[in-house]
mmCIF file of C-alpha atoms in Angstrom:
data_model
loop_
_atom_site.group_PDB
_atom_site.id
_atom_site.type_symbol
_atom_site.label_atom_id
_atom_site.label_comp_id
_atom_site.label_asym_id
_atom_site.label_seq_id
_atom_site.Cartn_x
_atom_site.Cartn_y
_atom_site.Cartn_z
ATOM 1 C CA MET A 1 -55.217 8.771 43.130
ATOM 2 C CA ALA A 2 -54.904 5.279 41.728
ATOM 3 C CA GLY A 3 -51.765 4.232 39.872
ATOM 4 C CA ASN A 4 -51.744 4.123 36.069
ATOM 5 C CA LEU A 5 -54.457 6.755 35.843
ATOM 6 C CA VAL A 6 -54.277 9.361 33.106
ATOM 7 C CA SER A 7 -56.475 12.425 33.512
ATOM 8 C CA VAL A 8 -57.764 14.355 30.520
ATOM 9 C CA VAL A 9 -58.805 17.990 30.928
ATOM 10 C CA ASP A 10 -60.493 19.645 27.954
ATOM 11 C CA ASP A 11 -63.665 21.667 27.490
ATOM 12 C CA ASP A 12 -64.538 19.779 24.274
ATOM 13 C CA GLU A 13 -66.516 16.622 25.068
ATOM 14 C CA SER A 14 -65.571 14.841 21.841
ATOM 15 C CA ILE A 15 -61.864 15.374 22.542
ATOM 16 C CA ARG A 16 -62.280 14.124 26.122
ATOM 17 C CA ARG A 17 -64.140 11.013 24.941
ATOM 18 C CA THR A 18 -61.719 10.220 22.073
ATOM 19 C CA THR A 19 -58.617 10.796 24.189
ATOM 20 C CA THR A 20 -60.033 8.699 27.034
ATOM 21 C CA LEU A 21 -60.760 5.809 24.658
ATOM 22 C CA LEU A 22 -57.255 6.032 23.222
ATOM 23 C CA ILE A 23 -55.650 6.023 26.687
ATOM 24 C CA GLU A 24 -57.767 3.042 27.743
ATOM 25 C CA SER A 25 -56.779 1.177 24.564
ATOM 26 C CA PHE A 26 -53.175 1.278 25.864
ATOM 27 C CA GLY A 27 -54.274 -0.392 29.099
ATOM 28 C CA PHE A 28 -54.361 2.675 31.331
ATOM 29 C CA ARG A 29 -57.309 3.964 33.296
ATOM 30 C CA ALA A 30 -58.554 7.391 32.292
ATOM 31 C CA ALA A 31 -60.697 10.062 33.882
ATOM 32 C CA ALA A 32 -61.922 13.080 31.953
ATOM 33 C CA PHE A 33 -62.692 16.538 33.292
ATOM 34 C CA GLU A 34 -64.328 19.504 31.616
ATOM 35 C CA SER A 35 -62.312 22.033 33.582
ATOM 36 C CA ALA A 36 -59.106 22.393 35.541
ATOM 37 C CA GLU A 37 -61.223 23.266 38.578
ATOM 38 C CA GLY A 38 -62.902 19.854 38.525
ATOM 39 C CA PHE A 39 -59.548 18.128 38.163
ATOM 40 C CA ARG A 40 -57.981 20.213 40.948
ATOM 41 C CA SER A 41 -60.757 19.334 43.360
ATOM 42 C CA VAL A 42 -59.881 15.648 42.942
ATOM 43 C CA LEU A 43 -56.163 16.294 43.492
ATOM 44 C CA GLN A 44 -56.696 18.563 46.482
ATOM 45 C CA GLY A 45 -58.821 15.927 48.175
ATOM 46 C CA GLU A 46 -61.443 18.272 49.586
ATOM 47 C CA PHE A 47 -62.580 15.280 51.619
ATOM 48 C CA ARG A 48 -61.176 11.819 52.155
ATOM 49 C CA VAL A 49 -62.841 9.141 50.100
ATOM 50 C CA ALA A 50 -60.893 5.916 50.630
ATOM 51 C CA ARG A 51 -63.372 4.247 52.991
ATOM 52 C CA ASN A 52 -66.559 5.332 51.216
ATOM 53 C CA LEU A 53 -68.053 2.457 49.245
ATOM 54 C CA ILE A 54 -70.033 3.429 46.170
ATOM 55 C CA SER A 55 -72.289 0.606 44.976
ATOM 56 C CA VAL A 56 -73.372 0.492 41.336
ATOM 57 C CA VAL A 57 -76.503 -1.437 40.360
ATOM 58 C CA ASP A 58 -77.045 -1.776 36.607
ATOM 59 C CA ASP A 59 -78.029 -4.735 34.433
ATOM 60 C CA ASP A 60 -75.645 -3.617 31.651
ATOM 61 C CA GLU A 61 -72.207 -5.163 32.228
ATOM 62 C CA SER A 62 -70.333 -2.463 30.282
ATOM 63 C CA VAL A 63 -71.986 0.299 32.333
ATOM 64 C CA ARG A 64 -71.131 -1.526 35.582
ATOM 65 C CA ARG A 65 -67.522 -2.033 34.519
ATOM 66 C CA THR A 66 -66.833 1.479 33.228
ATOM 67 C CA THR A 67 -68.694 3.219 36.045
ATOM 68 C CA THR A 68 -66.870 1.135 38.657
ATOM 69 C CA LEU A 69 -63.470 1.905 37.093
ATOM 70 C CA LEU A 70 -64.359 5.585 36.945
ATOM 71 C CA ILE A 71 -65.426 5.649 40.595
ATOM 72 C CA GLU A 72 -62.186 3.918 41.605
ATOM 73 C CA SER A 73 -60.191 6.438 39.563
ATOM 74 C CA PHE A 74 -61.723 9.127 41.793
ATOM 75 C CA GLY A 75 -60.306 7.333 44.846
ATOM 76 C CA PHE A 76 -63.484 5.647 46.072
ATOM 77 C CA ARG A 77 -64.040 1.965 46.683
ATOM 78 C CA ALA A 78 -66.643 0.544 44.312
ATOM 79 C CA ALA A 79 -68.804 -2.552 44.141
ATOM 80 C CA ALA A 80 -70.991 -3.533 41.190
ATOM 81 C CA PHE A 81 -74.191 -5.548 41.085
ATOM 82 C CA GLU A 82 -76.218 -6.715 38.079
ATOM 83 C CA SER A 83 -79.537 -6.495 39.908
ATOM 84 C CA ALA A 84 -81.273 -4.825 42.819
ATOM 85 C CA GLU A 85 -81.852 -8.243 44.323
ATOM 86 C CA GLY A 86 -78.129 -9.029 44.051
ATOM 87 C CA PHE A 87 -77.277 -5.807 45.860
ATOM 88 C CA LEU A 88 -79.774 -6.496 48.644
ATOM 89 C CA LYS A 89 -78.399 -10.029 49.171
ATOM 90 C CA SER A 90 -74.738 -8.954 48.983
ATOM 91 C CA GLY A 91 -74.157 -7.829 52.545
ATOM 92 C CA GLN A 92 -72.835 -4.481 51.210
ATOM 93 C CA LEU A 93 -75.942 -2.519 52.171
ATOM 94 C CA HIS A 94 -74.547 -1.146 55.427
ATOM 95 C CA ASP A 95 -71.114 -0.394 53.932
ATOM 96 C CA THR A 96 -72.547 1.594 51.025
ATOM 97 C CA ALA A 97 -72.165 5.362 51.391
ATOM 98 C CA CYS A 98 -73.826 6.115 48.034
ATOM 99 C CA LEU A 99 -75.812 4.037 45.569
ATOM 100 C CA ILE A 100 -75.744 4.560 41.808
ATOM 101 C CA VAL A 101 -78.666 2.696 40.292
ATOM 102 C CA ASP A 102 -80.188 2.261 36.849
ATOM 103 C CA VAL A 103 -83.874 3.084 36.599
ATOM 104 C CA GLN A 104 -84.891 0.285 34.218
ATOM 105 C CA MET A 105 -83.737 -3.237 35.072
ATOM 106 C CA PRO A 106 -85.319 -6.683 34.921
ATOM 107 C CA GLY A 107 -86.860 -7.821 38.194
ATOM 108 C CA MET A 108 -86.812 -5.056 40.783
ATOM 109 C CA ASN A 109 -86.198 -1.748 38.986
ATOM 110 C CA GLY A 110 -84.365 1.241 40.449
ATOM 111 C CA LEU A 111 -87.487 3.023 41.668
ATOM 112 C CA GLN A 112 -88.673 -0.154 43.391
ATOM 113 C CA LEU A 113 -85.256 -0.533 45.031
ATOM 114 C CA GLN A 114 -85.508 3.058 46.267
ATOM 115 C CA SER A 115 -88.961 2.332 47.754
ATOM 116 C CA HIS A 116 -87.723 -0.895 49.346
ATOM 117 C CA LEU A 117 -84.768 0.847 50.993
ATOM 118 C CA ALA A 118 -86.996 3.668 52.261
ATOM 119 C CA ALA A 119 -89.461 1.151 53.736
ATOM 120 C CA GLU A 120 -86.536 -0.512 55.546
ATOM 121 C CA GLY A 121 -85.451 2.879 56.951
ATOM 122 C CA CYS A 122 -82.223 2.815 54.959
ATOM 123 C CA GLY A 123 -81.136 6.334 54.061
ATOM 124 C CA ILE A 124 -78.409 5.617 51.494
ATOM 125 C CA PRO A 125 -78.161 8.555 49.062
ATOM 126 C CA ILE A 126 -79.212 7.396 45.597
ATOM 127 C CA ILE A 127 -77.993 8.707 42.250
ATOM 128 C CA PHE A 128 -80.163 7.414 39.419
ATOM 129 C CA ILE A 129 -78.702 6.832 35.961
ATOM 130 C CA THR A 130 -80.822 6.078 32.926
ATOM 131 C CA ALA A 131 -80.814 5.887 29.165
ATOM 132 C CA TYR A 132 -84.588 6.521 29.239
ATOM 133 C CA ASP A 133 -84.975 9.884 30.920
ATOM 134 C CA ASP A 134 -88.718 10.302 31.204
ATOM 135 C CA LYS A 135 -90.246 13.081 33.290
ATOM 136 C CA GLU A 136 -92.435 10.785 35.406
ATOM 137 C CA SER A 137 -89.540 8.554 36.529
ATOM 138 C CA ARG A 138 -87.424 11.624 37.259
ATOM 139 C CA ARG A 139 -90.253 13.202 39.270
ATOM 140 C CA ARG A 140 -90.890 10.025 41.272
ATOM 141 C CA ALA A 141 -87.206 9.457 42.013
ATOM 142 C CA MET A 142 -86.516 13.030 43.099
ATOM 143 C CA GLN A 143 -89.732 13.283 45.112
ATOM 144 C CA ALA A 144 -88.737 10.103 46.968
ATOM 145 C CA GLY A 145 -85.377 11.627 47.903
ATOM 146 C CA ALA A 146 -82.904 10.812 45.132
ATOM 147 C CA VAL A 147 -79.919 13.138 45.157
ATOM 148 C CA ALA A 148 -79.568 13.172 41.352
ATOM 149 C CA PHE A 149 -81.015 11.770 38.143
ATOM 150 C CA LEU A 150 -78.391 11.555 35.389
ATOM 151 C CA GLY A 151 -79.048 10.682 31.765
ATOM 152 C CA LYS A 152 -76.663 8.255 30.058
ATOM 153 C CA PRO A 153 -74.157 9.047 28.881
ATOM 154 C CA PHE A 154 -73.032 11.334 31.694
ATOM 155 C CA SER A 155 -69.631 12.975 31.903
ATOM 156 C CA ASP A 156 -66.909 11.817 34.268
ATOM 157 C CA GLU A 157 -66.863 15.240 35.889
ATOM 158 C CA GLN A 158 -70.648 15.286 36.272
ATOM 159 C CA LEU A 159 -70.578 11.975 38.133
ATOM 160 C CA PHE A 160 -67.625 13.039 40.287
ATOM 161 C CA GLN A 161 -69.242 16.346 41.244
ATOM 162 C CA THR A 162 -72.512 14.570 42.087
ATOM 163 C CA ILE A 163 -70.781 12.003 44.307
ATOM 164 C CA ARG A 164 -68.640 14.702 45.897
ATOM 165 C CA SER A 165 -71.609 16.877 46.813
ATOM 166 C CA THR A 166 -73.535 13.822 48.048
ATOM 167 C CA LEU A 167 -70.783 12.684 50.423
ATOM 168 C CA ARG A 168 -69.687 16.108 51.607
ATOM 169 C CA PRO A 169 -70.056 16.202 55.434
ATOM 170 C CA ASP A 170 -71.971 19.506 55.417
ATOM 171 C CA LYS A 171 -74.568 17.842 53.138
ATOM 172 C CA GLY A 172 -75.160 14.986 55.556
ATOM 173 C CA GLY A 173 -72.616 12.748 53.871
ATOM 174 C CA THR A 174 -69.791 10.884 55.518
ATOM 175 C CA GLU A 175 -66.230 11.994 55.968
ATOM 176 C CA THR A 176 -63.647 9.344 56.543
#
């Protein structure tokens, strides 16, 4: 686990959120878990994550920043991009083990990025995140092979468990 990380374990979401904000206000990184089991799975390192790059594509800077810090607190490498086009031009495509992408963005949106990657034969697992969870977008994303479709805000543990199950070797993910 990264240095200067404080983990919060509580079944009350408001306590997790408030405590996390307080910890971050002191300059520490924080990760919140709903249960001891979720926290233990991070500590036990059920799989090695250090070489897996998780790329985050979201036009909202605060979402990119907080999601990237959260992913790094889980022990993954993270890269953030403000647009689908930026991600595609970055050279990180072949290093990315999992892609977390916003559905609605200016220019190429998340669903268009998913279609583009599929047309190129790129099988990066995609986790969609959105503040506008409509049934049609969810249906299209999942039907096209997305591994998850999370509404914002999502919990730290929910994101960790989704990434963990996506990258687990028995699920077709990578072990490093």
